[in-house]
mmCIF file with all atom_site columns, C-alpha atoms in Angstrom:
data_model
loop_
_atom_site.group_PDB
_atom_site.id
_atom_site.type_symbol
_atom_site.label_atom_id
_atom_site.label_alt_id
_atom_site.label_comp_id
_atom_site.label_asym_id
_atom_site.label_entity_id
_atom_site.label_seq_id
_atom_site.pdbx_PDB_ins_code
_atom_site.Cartn_x
_atom_site.Cartn_y
_atom_site.Cartn_z
_atom_site.occupancy
_atom_site.B_iso_or_equiv
_atom_site.pdbx_formal_charge
_atom_site.auth_seq_id
_atom_site.auth_comp_id
_atom_site.auth_asym_id
_atom_site.auth_atom_id
_atom_site.pdbx_PDB_model_num
ATOM 1   C CA . MET A 1 1   ? 115.386 81.509  28.033 1.00 0.00 ? 1   MET A CA 1
ATOM 2   C CA . ARG A 1 2   ? 114.393 84.181  25.545 1.00 0.00 ? 2   ARG A CA 1
ATOM 3   C CA . LYS A 1 3   ? 111.267 82.257  24.487 1.00 0.00 ? 3   LYS A CA 1
ATOM 4   C CA . SER A 1 4   ? 110.359 81.679  28.116 1.00 0.00 ? 4   SER A CA 1
ATOM 5   C CA . GLY A 1 5   ? 110.666 85.409  28.826 1.00 0.00 ? 5   GLY A CA 1
ATOM 6   C CA . ILE A 1 6   ? 108.455 86.328  25.859 1.00 0.00 ? 6   ILE A CA 1
ATOM 7   C CA . LEU A 1 7   ? 105.894 83.724  26.906 1.00 0.00 ? 7   LEU A CA 1
ATOM 8   C CA . ALA A 1 8   ? 105.838 85.070  30.471 1.00 0.00 ? 8   ALA A CA 1
ATOM 9   C CA . CYS A 1 9   ? 105.280 88.613  29.179 1.00 0.00 ? 9   CYS A CA 1
ATOM 10  C CA . LEU A 1 10  ? 102.394 87.460  26.970 1.00 0.00 ? 10  LEU A CA 1
ATOM 11  C CA . ILE A 1 11  ? 100.763 85.664  29.873 1.00 0.00 ? 11  ILE A CA 1
ATOM 12  C CA . CYS A 1 12  ? 101.115 88.782  32.017 1.00 0.00 ? 12  CYS A CA 1
ATOM 13  C CA . ILE A 1 13  ? 99.612  91.026  29.310 1.00 0.00 ? 13  ILE A CA 1
ATOM 14  C CA . LEU A 1 14  ? 96.724  88.624  28.733 1.00 0.00 ? 14  LEU A CA 1
ATOM 15  C CA . GLY A 1 15  ? 96.091  88.528  32.461 1.00 0.00 ? 15  GLY A CA 1
ATOM 16  C CA . VAL A 1 16  ? 95.858  92.323  32.656 1.00 0.00 ? 16  VAL A CA 1
ATOM 17  C CA . VAL A 1 17  ? 93.558  92.497  29.610 1.00 0.00 ? 17  VAL A CA 1
ATOM 18  C CA . THR A 1 18  ? 91.341  89.743  31.003 1.00 0.00 ? 18  THR A CA 1
ATOM 19  C CA . SER A 1 19  ? 91.206  91.472  34.384 1.00 0.00 ? 19  SER A CA 1
ATOM 20  C CA . LYS A 1 20  ? 90.174  94.780  32.785 1.00 0.00 ? 20  LYS A CA 1
ATOM 21  C CA . ALA A 1 21  ? 87.551  93.026  30.683 1.00 0.00 ? 21  ALA A CA 1
ATOM 22  C CA . GLN A 1 22  ? 86.084  91.429  33.781 1.00 0.00 ? 22  GLN A CA 1
ATOM 23  C CA . ILE A 1 23  ? 85.929  94.779  35.550 1.00 0.00 ? 23  ILE A CA 1
ATOM 24  C CA . ALA A 1 24  ? 84.289  96.396  32.538 1.00 0.00 ? 24  ALA A CA 1
ATOM 25  C CA . ASN A 1 25  ? 81.621  93.685  32.406 1.00 0.00 ? 25  ASN A CA 1
ATOM 26  C CA . LEU A 1 26  ? 80.862  93.437  36.106 1.00 0.00 ? 26  LEU A CA 1
ATOM 27  C CA . GLU A 1 27  ? 77.120  93.227  36.617 1.00 0.00 ? 27  GLU A CA 1
ATOM 28  C CA . MET A 1 28  ? 75.345  95.458  39.097 1.00 0.00 ? 28  MET A CA 1
ATOM 29  C CA . ASN A 1 29  ? 73.931  93.363  41.948 1.00 0.00 ? 29  ASN A CA 1
ATOM 30  C CA . GLY A 1 30  ? 70.240  93.681  42.668 1.00 0.00 ? 30  GLY A CA 1
ATOM 31  C CA . VAL A 1 31  ? 66.828  92.062  42.642 1.00 0.00 ? 31  VAL A CA 1
ATOM 32  C CA . PRO A 1 32  ? 64.223  92.314  39.870 1.00 0.00 ? 32  PRO A CA 1
ATOM 33  C CA . LEU A 1 33  ? 62.064  95.400  40.083 1.00 0.00 ? 33  LEU A CA 1
ATOM 34  C CA . ARG A 1 34  ? 58.738  94.390  41.541 1.00 0.00 ? 34  ARG A CA 1
ATOM 35  C CA . VAL A 1 35  ? 55.517  95.764  40.144 1.00 0.00 ? 35  VAL A CA 1
ATOM 36  C CA . SER A 1 36  ? 54.473  98.651  42.398 1.00 0.00 ? 36  SER A CA 1
ATOM 37  C CA . SER A 1 37  ? 51.260  100.372 41.503 1.00 0.00 ? 37  SER A CA 1
ATOM 38  C CA . TYR A 1 38  ? 50.994  104.029 42.420 1.00 0.00 ? 38  TYR A CA 1
ATOM 39  C CA . GLU A 1 39  ? 47.859  104.390 40.314 1.00 0.00 ? 39  GLU A CA 1
ATOM 40  C CA . GLY A 1 40  ? 45.399  106.844 41.784 1.00 0.00 ? 40  GLY A CA 1
ATOM 41  C CA . ILE A 1 41  ? 48.052  108.535 43.947 1.00 0.00 ? 41  ILE A CA 1
ATOM 42  C CA . GLN A 1 42  ? 48.811  112.144 43.088 1.00 0.00 ? 42  GLN A CA 1
ATOM 43  C CA . GLY A 1 43  ? 52.438  113.180 42.699 1.00 0.00 ? 43  GLY A CA 1
ATOM 44  C CA . THR A 1 44  ? 55.445  110.900 42.356 1.00 0.00 ? 44  THR A CA 1
ATOM 45  C CA . PRO A 1 45  ? 57.582  108.739 44.665 1.00 0.00 ? 45  PRO A CA 1
ATOM 46  C CA . PHE A 1 46  ? 60.659  109.440 42.504 1.00 0.00 ? 46  PHE A CA 1
ATOM 47  C CA . LEU A 1 47  ? 63.235  112.191 42.855 1.00 0.00 ? 47  LEU A CA 1
ATOM 48  C CA . PHE A 1 48  ? 63.032  112.676 39.079 1.00 0.00 ? 48  PHE A CA 1
ATOM 49  C CA . ASP A 1 49  ? 60.412  111.043 36.895 1.00 0.00 ? 49  ASP A CA 1
ATOM 50  C CA . ASP A 1 50  ? 62.890  110.565 34.051 1.00 0.00 ? 50  ASP A CA 1
ATOM 51  C CA . TRP A 1 51  ? 65.673  107.980 34.016 1.00 0.00 ? 51  TRP A CA 1
ATOM 52  C CA . SER A 1 52  ? 69.133  109.544 34.029 1.00 0.00 ? 52  SER A CA 1
ATOM 53  C CA . ASN A 1 53  ? 72.714  108.297 34.002 1.00 0.00 ? 53  ASN A CA 1
ATOM 54  C CA . ALA A 1 54  ? 74.747  107.649 37.136 1.00 0.00 ? 54  ALA A CA 1
ATOM 55  C CA . THR A 1 55  ? 78.337  106.690 37.892 1.00 0.00 ? 55  THR A CA 1
ATOM 56  C CA . TYR A 1 56  ? 78.733  104.191 40.732 1.00 0.00 ? 56  TYR A CA 1
ATOM 57  C CA . THR A 1 57  ? 81.694  103.521 42.991 1.00 0.00 ? 57  THR A CA 1
ATOM 58  C CA . MET A 1 58  ? 81.252  100.125 44.588 1.00 0.00 ? 58  MET A CA 1
ATOM 59  C CA . GLU A 1 59  ? 82.427  98.979  48.018 1.00 0.00 ? 59  GLU A CA 1
ATOM 60  C CA . LYS A 1 60  ? 84.900  96.608  46.343 1.00 0.00 ? 60  LYS A CA 1
ATOM 61  C CA . GLY A 1 61  ? 86.566  99.537  44.588 1.00 0.00 ? 61  GLY A CA 1
ATOM 62  C CA . TRP A 1 62  ? 85.432  99.208  40.976 1.00 0.00 ? 62  TRP A CA 1
ATOM 63  C CA . THR A 1 63  ? 83.343  101.821 39.189 1.00 0.00 ? 63  THR A CA 1
ATOM 64  C CA . LYS A 1 64  ? 80.624  101.669 36.583 1.00 0.00 ? 64  LYS A CA 1
ATOM 65  C CA . GLU A 1 65  ? 79.557  104.602 34.425 1.00 0.00 ? 65  GLU A CA 1
ATOM 66  C CA . ASN A 1 66  ? 76.464  105.536 32.435 1.00 0.00 ? 66  ASN A CA 1
ATOM 67  C CA . VAL A 1 67  ? 74.042  103.333 34.360 1.00 0.00 ? 67  VAL A CA 1
ATOM 68  C CA . SER A 1 68  ? 70.410  104.330 33.755 1.00 0.00 ? 68  SER A CA 1
ATOM 69  C CA . THR A 1 69  ? 69.146  105.158 37.221 1.00 0.00 ? 69  THR A CA 1
ATOM 70  C CA . LYS A 1 70  ? 66.026  106.340 39.004 1.00 0.00 ? 70  LYS A CA 1
ATOM 71  C CA . LEU A 1 71  ? 65.638  107.094 42.726 1.00 0.00 ? 71  LEU A CA 1
ATOM 72  C CA . ASN A 1 72  ? 62.490  106.065 44.555 1.00 0.00 ? 72  ASN A CA 1
ATOM 73  C CA . VAL A 1 73  ? 62.900  108.322 47.574 1.00 0.00 ? 73  VAL A CA 1
ATOM 74  C CA . TYR A 1 74  ? 59.628  107.115 49.126 1.00 0.00 ? 74  TYR A CA 1
ATOM 75  C CA . GLU A 1 75  ? 60.766  103.474 49.201 1.00 0.00 ? 75  GLU A CA 1
ATOM 76  C CA . LYS A 1 76  ? 64.462  104.443 49.703 1.00 0.00 ? 76  LYS A CA 1
ATOM 77  C CA . GLU A 1 77  ? 65.340  102.362 46.631 1.00 0.00 ? 77  GLU A CA 1
ATOM 78  C CA . ILE A 1 78  ? 67.876  102.833 43.841 1.00 0.00 ? 78  ILE A CA 1
ATOM 79  C CA . LEU A 1 79  ? 66.499  101.560 40.540 1.00 0.00 ? 79  LEU A CA 1
ATOM 80  C CA . ALA A 1 80  ? 68.828  100.768 37.654 1.00 0.00 ? 80  ALA A CA 1
ATOM 81  C CA . VAL A 1 81  ? 68.852  99.156  34.226 1.00 0.00 ? 81  VAL A CA 1
ATOM 82  C CA . SER A 1 82  ? 71.307  96.249  34.128 1.00 0.00 ? 82  SER A CA 1
ATOM 83  C CA . ASP A 1 83  ? 73.612  95.377  31.214 1.00 0.00 ? 83  ASP A CA 1
ATOM 84  C CA . ASN A 1 84  ? 71.035  92.935  29.871 1.00 0.00 ? 84  ASN A CA 1
ATOM 85  C CA . GLY A 1 85  ? 68.282  95.557  29.958 1.00 0.00 ? 85  GLY A CA 1
ATOM 86  C CA . ASN A 1 86  ? 66.441  94.394  33.075 1.00 0.00 ? 86  ASN A CA 1
ATOM 87  C CA . GLN A 1 87  ? 65.162  96.913  35.596 1.00 0.00 ? 87  GLN A CA 1
ATOM 88  C CA . ILE A 1 88  ? 66.470  96.033  39.049 1.00 0.00 ? 88  ILE A CA 1
ATOM 89  C CA . ILE A 1 89  ? 66.627  97.382  42.593 1.00 0.00 ? 89  ILE A CA 1
ATOM 90  C CA . LEU A 1 90  ? 70.286  97.747  43.548 1.00 0.00 ? 90  LEU A CA 1
ATOM 91  C CA . ASP A 1 91  ? 71.735  96.358  46.752 1.00 0.00 ? 91  ASP A CA 1
ATOM 92  C CA . ARG A 1 92  ? 72.697  99.457  48.734 1.00 0.00 ? 92  ARG A CA 1
ATOM 93  C CA . ALA A 1 93  ? 75.231  97.465  50.763 1.00 0.00 ? 93  ALA A CA 1
ATOM 94  C CA . GLN A 1 94  ? 77.322  96.948  47.602 1.00 0.00 ? 94  GLN A CA 1
ATOM 95  C CA . ILE A 1 95  ? 77.454  100.670 46.742 1.00 0.00 ? 95  ILE A CA 1
ATOM 96  C CA . HIS A 1 96  ? 79.952  103.102 48.250 1.00 0.00 ? 96  HIS A CA 1
ATOM 97  C CA . SER A 1 97  ? 78.699  106.249 46.498 1.00 0.00 ? 97  SER A CA 1
ATOM 98  C CA . PHE A 1 98  ? 77.234  107.430 43.210 1.00 0.00 ? 98  PHE A CA 1
ATOM 99  C CA . VAL A 1 99  ? 76.903  110.578 41.112 1.00 0.00 ? 99  VAL A CA 1
ATOM 100 C CA . LEU A 1 100 ? 73.543  111.125 39.442 1.00 0.00 ? 100 LEU A CA 1
ATOM 101 C CA . ASP A 1 101 ? 73.106  113.332 36.376 1.00 0.00 ? 101 ASP A CA 1
ATOM 102 C CA . ARG A 1 102 ? 70.205  115.734 36.775 1.00 0.00 ? 102 ARG A CA 1
ATOM 103 C CA . PRO A 1 103 ? 67.740  115.502 33.849 1.00 0.00 ? 103 PRO A CA 1
ATOM 104 C CA . GLN A 1 104 ? 68.305  118.297 31.354 1.00 0.00 ? 104 GLN A CA 1
ATOM 105 C CA . ASP A 1 105 ? 64.797  119.758 31.658 1.00 0.00 ? 105 ASP A CA 1
ATOM 106 C CA . GLU A 1 106 ? 65.341  120.165 35.412 1.00 0.00 ? 106 GLU A CA 1
ATOM 107 C CA . ILE A 1 107 ? 68.495  122.163 34.704 1.00 0.00 ? 107 ILE A CA 1
ATOM 108 C CA . THR A 1 108 ? 66.798  124.309 32.086 1.00 0.00 ? 108 THR A CA 1
ATOM 109 C CA . GLU A 1 109 ? 63.757  125.118 34.216 1.00 0.00 ? 109 GLU A CA 1
ATOM 110 C CA . ASN A 1 110 ? 65.538  125.856 37.524 1.00 0.00 ? 110 ASN A CA 1
ATOM 111 C CA . GLU A 1 111 ? 68.180  128.555 37.859 1.00 0.00 ? 111 GLU A CA 1
ATOM 112 C CA . GLY A 1 112 ? 71.332  127.713 39.775 1.00 0.00 ? 112 GLY A CA 1
ATOM 113 C CA . VAL A 1 113 ? 70.734  123.978 40.202 1.00 0.00 ? 113 VAL A CA 1
ATOM 114 C CA . LEU A 1 114 ? 73.543  121.427 40.188 1.00 0.00 ? 114 LEU A CA 1
ATOM 115 C CA . PRO A 1 115 ? 73.931  119.365 36.995 1.00 0.00 ? 115 PRO A CA 1
ATOM 116 C CA . LYS A 1 116 ? 75.254  116.408 39.033 1.00 0.00 ? 116 LYS A CA 1
ATOM 117 C CA . LEU A 1 117 ? 74.222  115.201 42.485 1.00 0.00 ? 117 LEU A CA 1
ATOM 118 C CA . VAL A 1 118 ? 76.659  113.310 44.717 1.00 0.00 ? 118 VAL A CA 1
ATOM 119 C CA . PHE A 1 119 ? 75.142  110.655 47.007 1.00 0.00 ? 119 PHE A CA 1
ATOM 120 C CA . GLU A 1 120 ? 76.935  109.006 49.915 1.00 0.00 ? 120 GLU A CA 1
ATOM 121 C CA . LYS A 1 121 ? 75.880  106.783 52.805 1.00 0.00 ? 121 LYS A CA 1
ATOM 122 C CA . GLY A 1 122 ? 77.119  106.638 56.386 1.00 0.00 ? 122 GLY A CA 1
ATOM 123 C CA . TRP A 1 123 ? 75.369  109.789 57.605 1.00 0.00 ? 123 TRP A CA 1
ATOM 124 C CA . ASN A 1 124 ? 73.381  108.105 60.374 1.00 0.00 ? 124 ASN A CA 1
ATOM 125 C CA . LYS A 1 125 ? 74.266  110.887 62.826 1.00 0.00 ? 125 LYS A CA 1
ATOM 126 C CA . ILE A 1 126 ? 71.421  112.733 61.133 1.00 0.00 ? 126 ILE A CA 1
ATOM 127 C CA . ASP A 1 127 ? 68.113  111.948 62.816 1.00 0.00 ? 127 ASP A CA 1
ATOM 128 C CA . GLY A 1 128 ? 66.030  109.524 60.776 1.00 0.00 ? 128 GLY A CA 1
ATOM 129 C CA . VAL A 1 129 ? 68.841  108.525 58.397 1.00 0.00 ? 129 VAL A CA 1
ATOM 130 C CA . LYS A 1 130 ? 70.034  104.923 58.535 1.00 0.00 ? 130 LYS A CA 1
ATOM 131 C CA . GLU A 1 131 ? 73.635  103.799 58.023 1.00 0.00 ? 131 GLU A CA 1
ATOM 132 C CA . ASP A 1 132 ? 72.939  102.366 54.550 1.00 0.00 ? 132 ASP A CA 1
ATOM 133 C CA . GLU A 1 133 ? 70.736  105.213 53.292 1.00 0.00 ? 133 GLU A CA 1
ATOM 134 C CA . PHE A 1 134 ? 72.141  107.694 50.788 1.00 0.00 ? 134 PHE A CA 1
ATOM 135 C CA . VAL A 1 135 ? 72.004  111.462 51.164 1.00 0.00 ? 135 VAL A CA 1
ATOM 136 C CA . ASN A 1 136 ? 73.015  114.202 48.761 1.00 0.00 ? 136 ASN A CA 1
ATOM 137 C CA . VAL A 1 137 ? 76.376  115.682 49.806 1.00 0.00 ? 137 VAL A CA 1
ATOM 138 C CA . MET A 1 138 ? 76.462  119.230 48.432 1.00 0.00 ? 138 MET A CA 1
ATOM 139 C CA . VAL A 1 139 ? 79.695  120.461 50.045 1.00 0.00 ? 139 VAL A CA 1
ATOM 140 C CA . LYS A 1 140 ? 82.255  118.460 52.032 1.00 0.00 ? 140 LYS A CA 1
ATOM 141 C CA . GLY A 1 141 ? 84.836  120.430 54.003 1.00 0.00 ? 141 GLY A CA 1
ATOM 142 C CA . GLU A 1 142 ? 87.039  120.135 57.079 1.00 0.00 ? 142 GLU A CA 1
ATOM 143 C CA . LYS A 1 143 ? 84.946  122.625 59.063 1.00 0.00 ? 143 LYS A CA 1
ATOM 144 C CA . TYR A 1 144 ? 81.503  122.299 57.485 1.00 0.00 ? 144 TYR A CA 1
ATOM 145 C CA . THR A 1 145 ? 79.690  119.765 55.329 1.00 0.00 ? 145 THR A CA 1
ATOM 146 C CA . LEU A 1 146 ? 76.310  120.518 53.778 1.00 0.00 ? 146 LEU A CA 1
ATOM 147 C CA . VAL A 1 147 ? 74.035  117.574 53.031 1.00 0.00 ? 147 VAL A CA 1
ATOM 148 C CA . ARG A 1 148 ? 70.499  117.312 51.732 1.00 0.00 ? 148 ARG A CA 1
ATOM 149 C CA . VAL A 1 149 ? 68.008  114.568 52.525 1.00 0.00 ? 149 VAL A CA 1
ATOM 150 C CA . PHE A 1 150 ? 65.308  113.962 49.927 1.00 0.00 ? 150 PHE A CA 1
ATOM 151 C CA . ASP A 1 151 ? 62.090  112.291 50.990 1.00 0.00 ? 151 ASP A CA 1
ATOM 152 C CA . ARG A 1 152 ? 58.522  111.677 49.881 1.00 0.00 ? 152 ARG A CA 1
ATOM 153 C CA . LYS A 1 153 ? 55.645  111.356 52.306 1.00 0.00 ? 153 LYS A CA 1
ATOM 154 C CA . LEU A 1 154 ? 52.357  109.672 51.445 1.00 0.00 ? 154 LEU A CA 1
ATOM 155 C CA . GLU A 1 155 ? 49.433  111.692 52.726 1.00 0.00 ? 155 GLU A CA 1
ATOM 156 C CA . ASP A 1 156 ? 45.750  110.849 52.754 1.00 0.00 ? 156 ASP A CA 1
ATOM 157 C CA . SER A 1 157 ? 44.038  114.072 51.724 1.00 0.00 ? 157 SER A CA 1
ATOM 158 C CA . SER A 1 158 ? 40.632  112.669 52.724 1.00 0.00 ? 158 SER A CA 1
ATOM 159 C CA . GLN A 1 159 ? 41.765  113.144 56.329 1.00 0.00 ? 159 GLN A CA 1
ATOM 160 C CA . ASN A 1 160 ? 42.859  116.733 55.668 1.00 0.00 ? 160 ASN A CA 1
ATOM 161 C CA . SER A 1 161 ? 40.143  119.339 55.207 1.00 0.00 ? 161 SER A CA 1
ATOM 162 C CA . TYR A 1 162 ? 42.656  121.533 53.371 1.00 0.00 ? 162 TYR A CA 1
ATOM 163 C CA . GLY A 1 163 ? 43.526  118.843 50.806 1.00 0.00 ? 163 GLY A CA 1
ATOM 164 C CA . PRO A 1 164 ? 42.631  119.131 47.109 1.00 0.00 ? 164 PRO A CA 1
ATOM 165 C CA . GLY A 1 165 ? 40.136  116.277 47.353 1.00 0.00 ? 165 GLY A CA 1
ATOM 166 C CA . PRO A 1 166 ? 39.740  112.685 48.524 1.00 0.00 ? 166 PRO A CA 1
ATOM 167 C CA . GLY A 1 167 ? 42.605  110.298 47.863 1.00 0.00 ? 167 GLY A CA 1
ATOM 168 C CA . LYS A 1 168 ? 46.308  109.923 48.535 1.00 0.00 ? 168 LYS A CA 1
ATOM 169 C CA . ARG A 1 169 ? 49.223  111.980 47.315 1.00 0.00 ? 169 ARG A CA 1
ATOM 170 C CA . PHE A 1 170 ? 52.999  112.070 47.543 1.00 0.00 ? 170 PHE A CA 1
ATOM 171 C CA . VAL A 1 171 ? 54.359  115.217 49.153 1.00 0.00 ? 171 VAL A CA 1
ATOM 172 C CA . SER A 1 172 ? 57.961  116.286 48.582 1.00 0.00 ? 172 SER A CA 1
ATOM 173 C CA . ASP A 1 173 ? 60.085  116.814 51.681 1.00 0.00 ? 173 ASP A CA 1
ATOM 174 C CA . VAL A 1 174 ? 63.659  118.167 51.577 1.00 0.00 ? 174 VAL A CA 1
ATOM 175 C CA . ASN A 1 175 ? 65.805  118.790 54.641 1.00 0.00 ? 175 ASN A CA 1
ATOM 176 C CA . TYR A 1 176 ? 69.248  120.406 54.825 1.00 0.00 ? 176 TYR A CA 1
ATOM 177 C CA . TYR A 1 177 ? 71.894  119.732 57.477 1.00 0.00 ? 177 TYR A CA 1
ATOM 178 C CA . LEU A 1 178 ? 75.102  121.601 58.212 1.00 0.00 ? 178 LEU A CA 1
ATOM 179 C CA . ILE A 1 179 ? 77.602  119.286 59.882 1.00 0.00 ? 179 ILE A CA 1
ATOM 180 C CA . ASN A 1 180 ? 80.497  120.850 61.768 1.00 0.00 ? 180 ASN A CA 1
ATOM 181 C CA . GLY A 1 181 ? 84.023  119.515 62.258 1.00 0.00 ? 181 GLY A CA 1
ATOM 182 C CA . SER A 1 182 ? 82.942  117.659 65.408 1.00 0.00 ? 182 SER A CA 1
ATOM 183 C CA . GLY A 1 183 ? 80.334  115.709 63.452 1.00 0.00 ? 183 GLY A CA 1
ATOM 184 C CA . GLU A 1 184 ? 77.366  117.544 64.964 1.00 0.00 ? 184 GLU A CA 1
ATOM 185 C CA . ALA A 1 185 ? 74.502  117.790 62.481 1.00 0.00 ? 185 ALA A CA 1
ATOM 186 C CA . ASN A 1 186 ? 72.317  120.898 62.652 1.00 0.00 ? 186 ASN A CA 1
ATOM 187 C CA . GLU A 1 187 ? 69.180  121.093 60.545 1.00 0.00 ? 187 GLU A CA 1
ATOM 188 C CA . VAL A 1 188 ? 69.102  124.388 58.667 1.00 0.00 ? 188 VAL A CA 1
ATOM 189 C CA . LYS A 1 189 ? 66.640  126.257 56.514 1.00 0.00 ? 189 LYS A CA 1
ATOM 190 C CA . THR A 1 190 ? 67.664  127.835 53.239 1.00 0.00 ? 190 THR A CA 1
ATOM 191 C CA . ARG A 1 191 ? 67.750  131.243 54.874 1.00 0.00 ? 191 ARG A CA 1
ATOM 192 C CA . GLY A 1 192 ? 70.678  133.397 55.930 1.00 0.00 ? 192 GLY A CA 1
ATOM 193 C CA . LYS A 1 193 ? 69.761  133.583 59.625 1.00 0.00 ? 193 LYS A CA 1
ATOM 194 C CA . SER A 1 194 ? 69.403  129.808 59.933 1.00 0.00 ? 194 SER A CA 1
ATOM 195 C CA . LEU A 1 195 ? 72.707  129.111 58.198 1.00 0.00 ? 195 LEU A CA 1
ATOM 196 C CA . LEU A 1 196 ? 74.578  131.737 60.227 1.00 0.00 ? 196 LEU A CA 1
ATOM 197 C CA . LYS A 1 197 ? 73.198  130.347 63.500 1.00 0.00 ? 197 LYS A CA 1
ATOM 198 C CA . ALA A 1 198 ? 74.568  126.884 62.634 1.00 0.00 ? 198 ALA A CA 1
ATOM 199 C CA . LEU A 1 199 ? 78.106  128.246 62.206 1.00 0.00 ? 199 LEU A CA 1
ATOM 200 C CA . ASP A 1 200 ? 80.705  128.427 64.956 1.00 0.00 ? 200 ASP A CA 1
ATOM 201 C CA . ALA A 1 201 ? 80.575  131.813 66.705 1.00 0.00 ? 201 ALA A CA 1
ATOM 202 C CA . SER A 1 202 ? 83.990  132.685 65.247 1.00 0.00 ? 202 SER A CA 1
ATOM 203 C CA . ASP A 1 203 ? 82.669  132.264 61.684 1.00 0.00 ? 203 ASP A CA 1
ATOM 204 C CA . GLN A 1 204 ? 79.351  134.080 61.952 1.00 0.00 ? 204 GLN A CA 1
ATOM 205 C CA . ASN A 1 205 ? 80.624  137.594 61.173 1.00 0.00 ? 205 ASN A CA 1
ATOM 206 C CA . LYS A 1 206 ? 82.635  136.193 58.280 1.00 0.00 ? 206 LYS A CA 1
ATOM 207 C CA . GLY A 1 207 ? 79.520  134.497 56.900 1.00 0.00 ? 207 GLY A CA 1
ATOM 208 C CA . LYS A 1 208 ? 77.337  137.561 57.440 1.00 0.00 ? 208 LYS A CA 1
ATOM 209 C CA . GLY A 1 209 ? 79.741  139.756 55.491 1.00 0.00 ? 209 GLY A CA 1
ATOM 210 C CA . PHE A 1 210 ? 79.857  137.274 52.600 1.00 0.00 ? 210 PHE A CA 1
ATOM 211 C CA . ILE A 1 211 ? 76.061  137.201 52.349 1.00 0.00 ? 211 ILE A CA 1
ATOM 212 C CA . LYS A 1 212 ? 75.877  140.993 52.323 1.00 0.00 ? 212 LYS A CA 1
ATOM 213 C CA . ASP A 1 213 ? 78.665  141.474 49.786 1.00 0.00 ? 213 ASP A CA 1
ATOM 214 C CA . ASN A 1 214 ? 77.368  138.869 47.338 1.00 0.00 ? 214 ASN A CA 1
ATOM 215 C CA . ASN A 1 215 ? 73.585  139.319 47.595 1.00 0.00 ? 215 ASN A CA 1
ATOM 216 C CA . LEU A 1 216 ? 73.063  135.575 47.980 1.00 0.00 ? 216 LEU A CA 1
ATOM 217 C CA . ASN A 1 217 ? 69.762  133.853 47.319 1.00 0.00 ? 217 ASN A CA 1
ATOM 218 C CA . PHE A 1 218 ? 69.712  130.608 49.292 1.00 0.00 ? 218 PHE A CA 1
ATOM 219 C CA . ASN A 1 219 ? 66.888  129.185 47.215 1.00 0.00 ? 219 ASN A CA 1
ATOM 220 C CA . ARG A 1 220 ? 69.626  128.636 44.630 1.00 0.00 ? 220 ARG A CA 1
ATOM 221 C CA . GLU A 1 221 ? 71.812  125.561 45.058 1.00 0.00 ? 221 GLU A CA 1
ATOM 222 C CA . ASP A 1 222 ? 74.893  127.263 43.648 1.00 0.00 ? 222 ASP A CA 1
ATOM 223 C CA . HIS A 1 223 ? 74.598  130.126 46.169 1.00 0.00 ? 223 HIS A CA 1
ATOM 224 C CA . LEU A 1 224 ? 74.307  127.665 49.050 1.00 0.00 ? 224 LEU A CA 1
ATOM 225 C CA . ILE A 1 225 ? 77.482  125.961 47.874 1.00 0.00 ? 225 ILE A CA 1
ATOM 226 C CA . GLN A 1 226 ? 79.322  129.276 47.483 1.00 0.00 ? 226 GLN A CA 1
ATOM 227 C CA . PHE A 1 227 ? 78.470  130.212 51.055 1.00 0.00 ? 227 PHE A CA 1
ATOM 228 C CA . VAL A 1 228 ? 79.499  126.937 52.705 1.00 0.00 ? 228 VAL A CA 1
ATOM 229 C CA . THR A 1 229 ? 82.654  126.743 50.582 1.00 0.00 ? 229 THR A CA 1
ATOM 230 C CA . TYR A 1 230 ? 83.586  130.247 51.700 1.00 0.00 ? 230 TYR A CA 1
ATOM 231 C CA . VAL A 1 231 ? 83.107  129.649 55.445 1.00 0.00 ? 231 VAL A CA 1
ATOM 232 C CA . ASN A 1 232 ? 85.203  126.488 55.128 1.00 0.00 ? 232 ASN A CA 1
#
């Protein structure tokens, strides 16, 4: 009986170890990165030109850290480097959320920016955002949630007399939305008046006083977060 008990314990321990090993070695699902030529197009389709690390939480519950990642916001694609070194396009349906490290030079050159960006899907109440598309969730609260939608538009400057010259270029587009407790999404500008207008009437004086007392600059990400956190 004693030997049987010891054997059962060993089997149990080995099972746990094997299970953890399998989780640690789970491969990210995706398709090989196709060759896309943006040669001759000014600007970039990527959120950041440099690869940076991300931590993923998958729909099945497991997580994976330190995955080299790059976001093609023009194509709405999440690029990653797999365990075997291949560059792949991840299957968005398999991902629940992810946290992307901002490249260090971006942090150094821009005051008040967030060192980590949280991305979640399921925000299709926002116009133009599909159920499986990821947006940057800056603040999530019971009364107000602030999200940011990154985009790149491809413009043909040959059709625009104000353009820098003939050819195509990527133009950065960033939109902010303040979502209230009822799920209503209001597009806001990074200005005090716009943010105050999106608040419930009962919170507007509270928000106005906070802006005045703290001399907020809404071009700074950290000041935006302070404001929405306070009105929550």
